[in-house]
Amino acid sequence: MKELFSGFKKKMKGKISVNEGQIKNILADKNIVLSEDTKRENRIPPGQHEVKKWPVLHAGRVQNINNNEWKFRIFGLVEEEKELNYNEFMLLPKSKVFSDIHCVTSWSKLNNLWEGVSSSTIKELVNILPEAKFVMIHAEKNFTTNLSIEDFFEPDVIFATHHNLNKINSKHGAPVRLVVPKLYFWKSAKWVTSIEFMAEDRPGFWESNGYHNHGDPWKEERYSWQGTYL
């Protein structure tokens, strides 16, 4: 799989962490969704190692998006499509999620506080047709990643605008990135532009290039030869 990373740009930026006092406050705050993995005694999945900094890892160039031009579209198996501009999106109800990050390249970053719009809020914006069983997330430059509808609507899934009390920058997916804590981090698409609800599953960008269709880090579902999740 090394050839898949030949076009990647990878940098280590400064430490982006919350301190112990902030973590205690987060754990005591009933309004913050705690991802189930943060409650494990051992929070590092098999084949992973912990990092303190947040690596920048993506295919192609960083997308510097003008918020005034950004649109968020919901389409596919819905009664009526919906499109929001940046200001409309930012007026949606906000949620906070505390989670860990597990990248398929073997690093894990613990103790991440996200703020943004919960995936469950999408149910309030459109009527999803009953035959919708899967979701395709679309992002800038035609990047896509697929999820089952059950994974998409997990309570810790969020369209994040902030990380550890700071606005997410372009290198980490601004203005909006998806965060799916229970799966490898390639499922947490940067620079999200739309959600498509589908009756049948189809692979996204990395899933079409050798990565596992599901991506559970605790089962080490890294590559497609390990089987397909349905």
PDB file of C-alpha atoms in Angstrom, residues 47-213:
ATOM      1  CA  GLY A  47      -0.931  -1.977  15.399  1.00  0.00           C
ATOM      2  CA  GLN A  48      -1.210   1.660  16.529  1.00  0.00           C
ATOM      3  CA  HIS A  49       1.098   3.964  18.486  1.00  0.00           C
ATOM      4  CA  GLU A  50       0.237   7.207  20.271  1.00  0.00           C
ATOM      5  CA  VAL A  51       1.356  10.611  18.991  1.00  0.00           C
ATOM      6  CA  LYS A  52       0.974  13.954  20.740  1.00  0.00           C
ATOM      7  CA  LYS A  53       0.945  16.158  17.645  1.00  0.00           C
ATOM      8  CA  TRP A  54      -1.709  16.043  14.948  1.00  0.00           C
ATOM      9  CA  PRO A  55      -0.202  14.900  11.635  1.00  0.00           C
ATOM     10  CA  VAL A  56      -1.410  16.474   8.394  1.00  0.00           C
ATOM     11  CA  LEU A  57      -2.067  13.670   5.927  1.00  0.00           C
ATOM     12  CA  HIS A  58      -4.083  13.850   2.719  1.00  0.00           C
ATOM     13  CA  ALA A  59      -4.042  13.122  -0.995  1.00  0.00           C
ATOM     14  CA  GLY A  60      -3.247  16.076  -3.233  1.00  0.00           C
ATOM     15  CA  ARG A  61      -3.118  19.716  -2.239  1.00  0.00           C
ATOM     16  CA  VAL A  62      -4.600  21.479   0.760  1.00  0.00           C
ATOM     17  CA  GLN A  63      -7.961  22.968  -0.223  1.00  0.00           C
ATOM     18  CA  ASN A  64      -8.219  26.621   0.795  1.00  0.00           C
ATOM     19  CA  ILE A  65     -11.963  27.198   0.633  1.00  0.00           C
ATOM     20  CA  ASN A  66     -13.661  30.582   0.675  1.00  0.00           C
ATOM     21  CA  ASN A  67     -16.455  30.327   3.256  1.00  0.00           C
ATOM     22  CA  ASN A  68     -18.620  32.670   1.169  1.00  0.00           C
ATOM     23  CA  GLU A  69     -18.491  30.188  -1.720  1.00  0.00           C
ATOM     24  CA  TRP A  70     -18.846  26.957   0.284  1.00  0.00           C
ATOM     25  CA  LYS A  71     -22.100  24.989   0.003  1.00  0.00           C
ATOM     26  CA  PHE A  72     -23.359  21.994   1.990  1.00  0.00           C
ATOM     27  CA  ARG A  73     -25.736  19.802  -0.003  1.00  0.00           C
ATOM     28  CA  ILE A  74     -27.896  16.862   1.116  1.00  0.00           C
ATOM     29  CA  PHE A  75     -29.233  14.731  -1.735  1.00  0.00           C
ATOM     30  CA  GLY A  76     -29.986  11.226  -2.948  1.00  0.00           C
ATOM     31  CA  LEU A  77     -32.741   9.261  -1.236  1.00  0.00           C
ATOM     32  CA  VAL A  78     -34.428  12.205   0.469  1.00  0.00           C
ATOM     33  CA  GLU A  79     -37.878  13.650  -0.186  1.00  0.00           C
ATOM     34  CA  GLU A  80     -36.420  17.024  -1.067  1.00  0.00           C
ATOM     35  CA  GLU A  81     -32.787  18.032  -1.519  1.00  0.00           C
ATOM     36  CA  LYS A  82     -31.358  20.638   0.810  1.00  0.00           C
ATOM     37  CA  GLU A  83     -28.494  23.079   0.323  1.00  0.00           C
ATOM     38  CA  LEU A  84     -27.024  25.397   2.944  1.00  0.00           C
ATOM     39  CA  ASN A  85     -24.452  28.138   2.645  1.00  0.00           C
ATOM     40  CA  TYR A  86     -21.783  28.639   5.309  1.00  0.00           C
ATOM     41  CA  ASN A  87     -23.790  31.111   7.396  1.00  0.00           C
ATOM     42  CA  GLU A  88     -26.852  28.857   7.349  1.00  0.00           C
ATOM     43  CA  PHE A  89     -24.756  25.863   8.353  1.00  0.00           C
ATOM     44  CA  MET A  90     -23.203  27.764  11.253  1.00  0.00           C
ATOM     45  CA  LEU A  91     -26.686  28.629  12.572  1.00  0.00           C
ATOM     46  CA  LEU A  92     -27.534  24.932  13.018  1.00  0.00           C
ATOM     47  CA  PRO A  93     -27.579  23.524  16.584  1.00  0.00           C
ATOM     48  CA  LYS A  94     -24.060  22.771  17.789  1.00  0.00           C
ATOM     49  CA  SER A  95     -22.746  19.680  19.579  1.00  0.00           C
ATOM     50  CA  LYS A  96     -19.457  18.684  21.188  1.00  0.00           C
ATOM     51  CA  VAL A  97     -17.800  15.266  20.980  1.00  0.00           C
ATOM     52  CA  PHE A  98     -14.784  13.941  22.895  1.00  0.00           C
ATOM     53  CA  SER A  99     -12.976  11.219  20.955  1.00  0.00           C
ATOM     54  CA  ASP A 100      -9.733   9.592  19.921  1.00  0.00           C
ATOM     55  CA  ILE A 101      -8.268   9.557  16.402  1.00  0.00           C
ATOM     56  CA  HIS A 102      -6.910   6.361  14.836  1.00  0.00           C
ATOM     57  CA  CYS A 103      -5.197   6.743  11.458  1.00  0.00           C
ATOM     58  CA  VAL A 104      -4.713   3.708   9.209  1.00  0.00           C
ATOM     59  CA  THR A 105      -1.028   4.704   8.872  1.00  0.00           C
ATOM     60  CA  SER A 106      -0.645   3.494  12.510  1.00  0.00           C
ATOM     61  CA  TRP A 107      -0.771   6.664  14.644  1.00  0.00           C
ATOM     62  CA  SER A 108      -3.418   7.452  17.260  1.00  0.00           C
ATOM     63  CA  LYS A 109      -4.089  10.816  18.903  1.00  0.00           C
ATOM     64  CA  LEU A 110      -6.073  10.702  22.134  1.00  0.00           C
ATOM     65  CA  ASN A 111      -8.248  13.340  23.802  1.00  0.00           C
ATOM     66  CA  ASN A 112      -9.787  15.339  20.977  1.00  0.00           C
ATOM     67  CA  LEU A 113     -12.661  17.737  21.607  1.00  0.00           C
ATOM     68  CA  TRP A 114     -14.718  18.484  18.509  1.00  0.00           C
ATOM     69  CA  GLU A 115     -17.418  21.089  18.061  1.00  0.00           C
ATOM     70  CA  GLY A 116     -19.790  21.280  15.136  1.00  0.00           C
ATOM     71  CA  VAL A 117     -23.028  19.828  13.823  1.00  0.00           C
ATOM     72  CA  SER A 118     -24.006  16.310  14.838  1.00  0.00           C
ATOM     73  CA  SER A 119     -24.899  13.927  12.026  1.00  0.00           C
ATOM     74  CA  SER A 120     -28.260  13.417  13.793  1.00  0.00           C
ATOM     75  CA  THR A 121     -29.124  17.033  12.959  1.00  0.00           C
ATOM     76  CA  ILE A 122     -29.339  15.968   9.305  1.00  0.00           C
ATOM     77  CA  LYS A 123     -32.549  14.107  10.202  1.00  0.00           C
ATOM     78  CA  GLU A 124     -34.082  17.458  11.110  1.00  0.00           C
ATOM     79  CA  LEU A 125     -33.119  19.046   7.782  1.00  0.00           C
ATOM     80  CA  VAL A 126     -34.463  16.434   5.334  1.00  0.00           C
ATOM     81  CA  ASN A 127     -36.832  13.471   5.269  1.00  0.00           C
ATOM     82  CA  ILE A 128     -34.680  10.450   4.529  1.00  0.00           C
ATOM     83  CA  LEU A 129     -36.449   7.766   2.498  1.00  0.00           C
ATOM     84  CA  PRO A 130     -36.735   4.338   4.165  1.00  0.00           C
ATOM     85  CA  GLU A 131     -34.770   2.586   1.398  1.00  0.00           C
ATOM     86  CA  ALA A 132     -31.648   4.611   2.259  1.00  0.00           C
ATOM     87  CA  LYS A 133     -29.153   2.183   3.818  1.00  0.00           C
ATOM     88  CA  PHE A 134     -25.812   3.822   3.024  1.00  0.00           C
ATOM     89  CA  VAL A 135     -24.229   7.257   2.901  1.00  0.00           C
ATOM     90  CA  MET A 136     -21.588   8.677   0.581  1.00  0.00           C
ATOM     91  CA  ILE A 137     -19.701  11.693   1.870  1.00  0.00           C
ATOM     92  CA  HIS A 138     -18.496  13.998  -0.893  1.00  0.00           C
ATOM     93  CA  ALA A 139     -15.669  16.483  -0.457  1.00  0.00           C
ATOM     94  CA  GLU A 140     -13.585  18.904  -2.512  1.00  0.00           C
ATOM     95  CA  LYS A 141     -11.717  17.573  -5.588  1.00  0.00           C
ATOM     96  CA  ASN A 142     -14.169  14.671  -5.909  1.00  0.00           C
ATOM     97  CA  PHE A 143     -12.990  12.893  -2.737  1.00  0.00           C
ATOM     98  CA  THR A 144     -15.578  10.444  -1.403  1.00  0.00           C
ATOM     99  CA  THR A 145     -15.916   7.980   1.451  1.00  0.00           C
ATOM    100  CA  ASN A 146     -18.767   5.556   2.141  1.00  0.00           C
ATOM    101  CA  LEU A 147     -20.493   4.602   5.384  1.00  0.00           C
ATOM    102  CA  SER A 148     -23.414   2.467   6.435  1.00  0.00           C
ATOM    103  CA  ILE A 149     -26.310   4.594   7.615  1.00  0.00           C
ATOM    104  CA  GLU A 150     -25.891   3.044  11.091  1.00  0.00           C
ATOM    105  CA  ASP A 151     -22.265   4.188  11.299  1.00  0.00           C
ATOM    106  CA  PHE A 152     -23.177   7.639   9.996  1.00  0.00           C
ATOM    107  CA  PHE A 153     -25.806   8.198  12.668  1.00  0.00           C
ATOM    108  CA  GLU A 154     -23.717   7.027  15.622  1.00  0.00           C
ATOM    109  CA  PRO A 155     -24.096   9.646  18.400  1.00  0.00           C
ATOM    110  CA  ASP A 156     -20.405  10.628  18.256  1.00  0.00           C
ATOM    111  CA  VAL A 157     -20.337  11.432  14.512  1.00  0.00           C
ATOM    112  CA  ILE A 158     -19.997  15.157  13.884  1.00  0.00           C
ATOM    113  CA  PHE A 159     -19.381  17.665  11.113  1.00  0.00           C
ATOM    114  CA  ALA A 160     -16.648  19.534  12.938  1.00  0.00           C
ATOM    115  CA  THR A 161     -15.731  23.196  12.654  1.00  0.00           C
ATOM    116  CA  HIS A 162     -13.551  23.303  15.802  1.00  0.00           C
ATOM    117  CA  HIS A 163     -10.924  21.046  17.374  1.00  0.00           C
ATOM    118  CA  ASN A 164      -9.739  21.465  20.971  1.00  0.00           C
ATOM    119  CA  LEU A 165     -11.390  24.890  21.253  1.00  0.00           C
ATOM    120  CA  ASN A 166      -9.788  26.252  18.061  1.00  0.00           C
ATOM    121  CA  LYS A 167     -11.246  26.638  14.576  1.00  0.00           C
ATOM    122  CA  ILE A 168     -10.077  23.839  12.294  1.00  0.00           C
ATOM    123  CA  ASN A 169      -7.645  25.213   9.729  1.00  0.00           C
ATOM    124  CA  SER A 170      -7.459  24.405   6.027  1.00  0.00           C
ATOM    125  CA  LYS A 171      -4.826  21.691   6.474  1.00  0.00           C
ATOM    126  CA  HIS A 172      -7.187  19.798   8.775  1.00  0.00           C
ATOM    127  CA  GLY A 173     -10.275  20.244   6.614  1.00  0.00           C
ATOM    128  CA  ALA A 174     -11.804  23.703   7.088  1.00  0.00           C
ATOM    129  CA  PRO A 175     -14.429  24.928   6.908  1.00  0.00           C
ATOM    130  CA  VAL A 176     -16.081  21.592   7.786  1.00  0.00           C
ATOM    131  CA  ARG A 177     -14.712  18.074   8.169  1.00  0.00           C
ATOM    132  CA  LEU A 178     -16.540  14.918   9.104  1.00  0.00           C
ATOM    133  CA  VAL A 179     -15.397  13.028  12.220  1.00  0.00           C
ATOM    134  CA  VAL A 180     -16.314   9.341  12.584  1.00  0.00           C
ATOM    135  CA  PRO A 181     -14.451   8.353  15.761  1.00  0.00           C
ATOM    136  CA  LYS A 182     -15.099   4.602  15.726  1.00  0.00           C
ATOM    137  CA  LEU A 183     -13.510   4.090  12.286  1.00  0.00           C
ATOM    138  CA  TYR A 184     -10.070   4.754  10.834  1.00  0.00           C
ATOM    139  CA  PHE A 185      -9.555   8.437  10.193  1.00  0.00           C
ATOM    140  CA  TRP A 186      -9.715   8.304   6.380  1.00  0.00           C
ATOM    141  CA  LYS A 187     -13.478   7.953   6.893  1.00  0.00           C
ATOM    142  CA  SER A 188     -13.411  11.399   8.546  1.00  0.00           C
ATOM    143  CA  ALA A 189     -13.320  13.307   5.270  1.00  0.00           C
ATOM    144  CA  LYS A 190     -11.809  16.790   5.078  1.00  0.00           C
ATOM    145  CA  TRP A 191     -13.400  19.688   3.159  1.00  0.00           C
ATOM    146  CA  VAL A 192     -16.874  18.124   3.122  1.00  0.00           C
ATOM    147  CA  THR A 193     -19.338  19.488   0.572  1.00  0.00           C
ATOM    148  CA  SER A 194     -22.284  17.075   0.517  1.00  0.00           C
ATOM    149  CA  ILE A 195     -24.039  13.967   1.796  1.00  0.00           C
ATOM    150  CA  GLU A 196     -25.656  11.446  -0.528  1.00  0.00           C
ATOM    151  CA  PHE A 197     -28.113   8.876   0.817  1.00  0.00           C
ATOM    152  CA  MET A 198     -28.094   5.590  -1.134  1.00  0.00           C
ATOM    153  CA  ALA A 199     -29.956   2.270  -1.254  1.00  0.00           C
ATOM    154  CA  GLU A 200     -26.835   0.288  -2.169  1.00  0.00           C
ATOM    155  CA  ASP A 201     -23.266   0.618  -1.018  1.00  0.00           C
ATOM    156  CA  ARG A 202     -20.473   1.701  -3.315  1.00  0.00           C
ATOM    157  CA  PRO A 203     -16.811   2.331  -2.475  1.00  0.00           C
ATOM    158  CA  GLY A 204     -15.358   5.785  -1.985  1.00  0.00           C
ATOM    159  CA  PHE A 205     -11.920   7.055  -3.015  1.00  0.00           C
ATOM    160  CA  TRP A 206      -9.672   5.064  -0.668  1.00  0.00           C
ATOM    161  CA  GLU A 207     -12.053   2.118  -0.577  1.00  0.00           C
ATOM    162  CA  SER A 208     -11.599   1.893  -4.372  1.00  0.00           C
ATOM    163  CA  ASN A 209      -7.824   2.001  -3.943  1.00  0.00           C
ATOM    164  CA  GLY A 210      -7.220  -0.950  -1.669  1.00  0.00           C
ATOM    165  CA  TYR A 211      -8.559   0.134   1.706  1.00  0.00           C
ATOM    166  CA  HIS A 212     -11.148  -1.801   3.687  1.00  0.00           C
ATOM    167  CA  ASN A 213     -14.770  -0.928   3.025  1.00  0.00           C
TER     168      ASN A 213
END
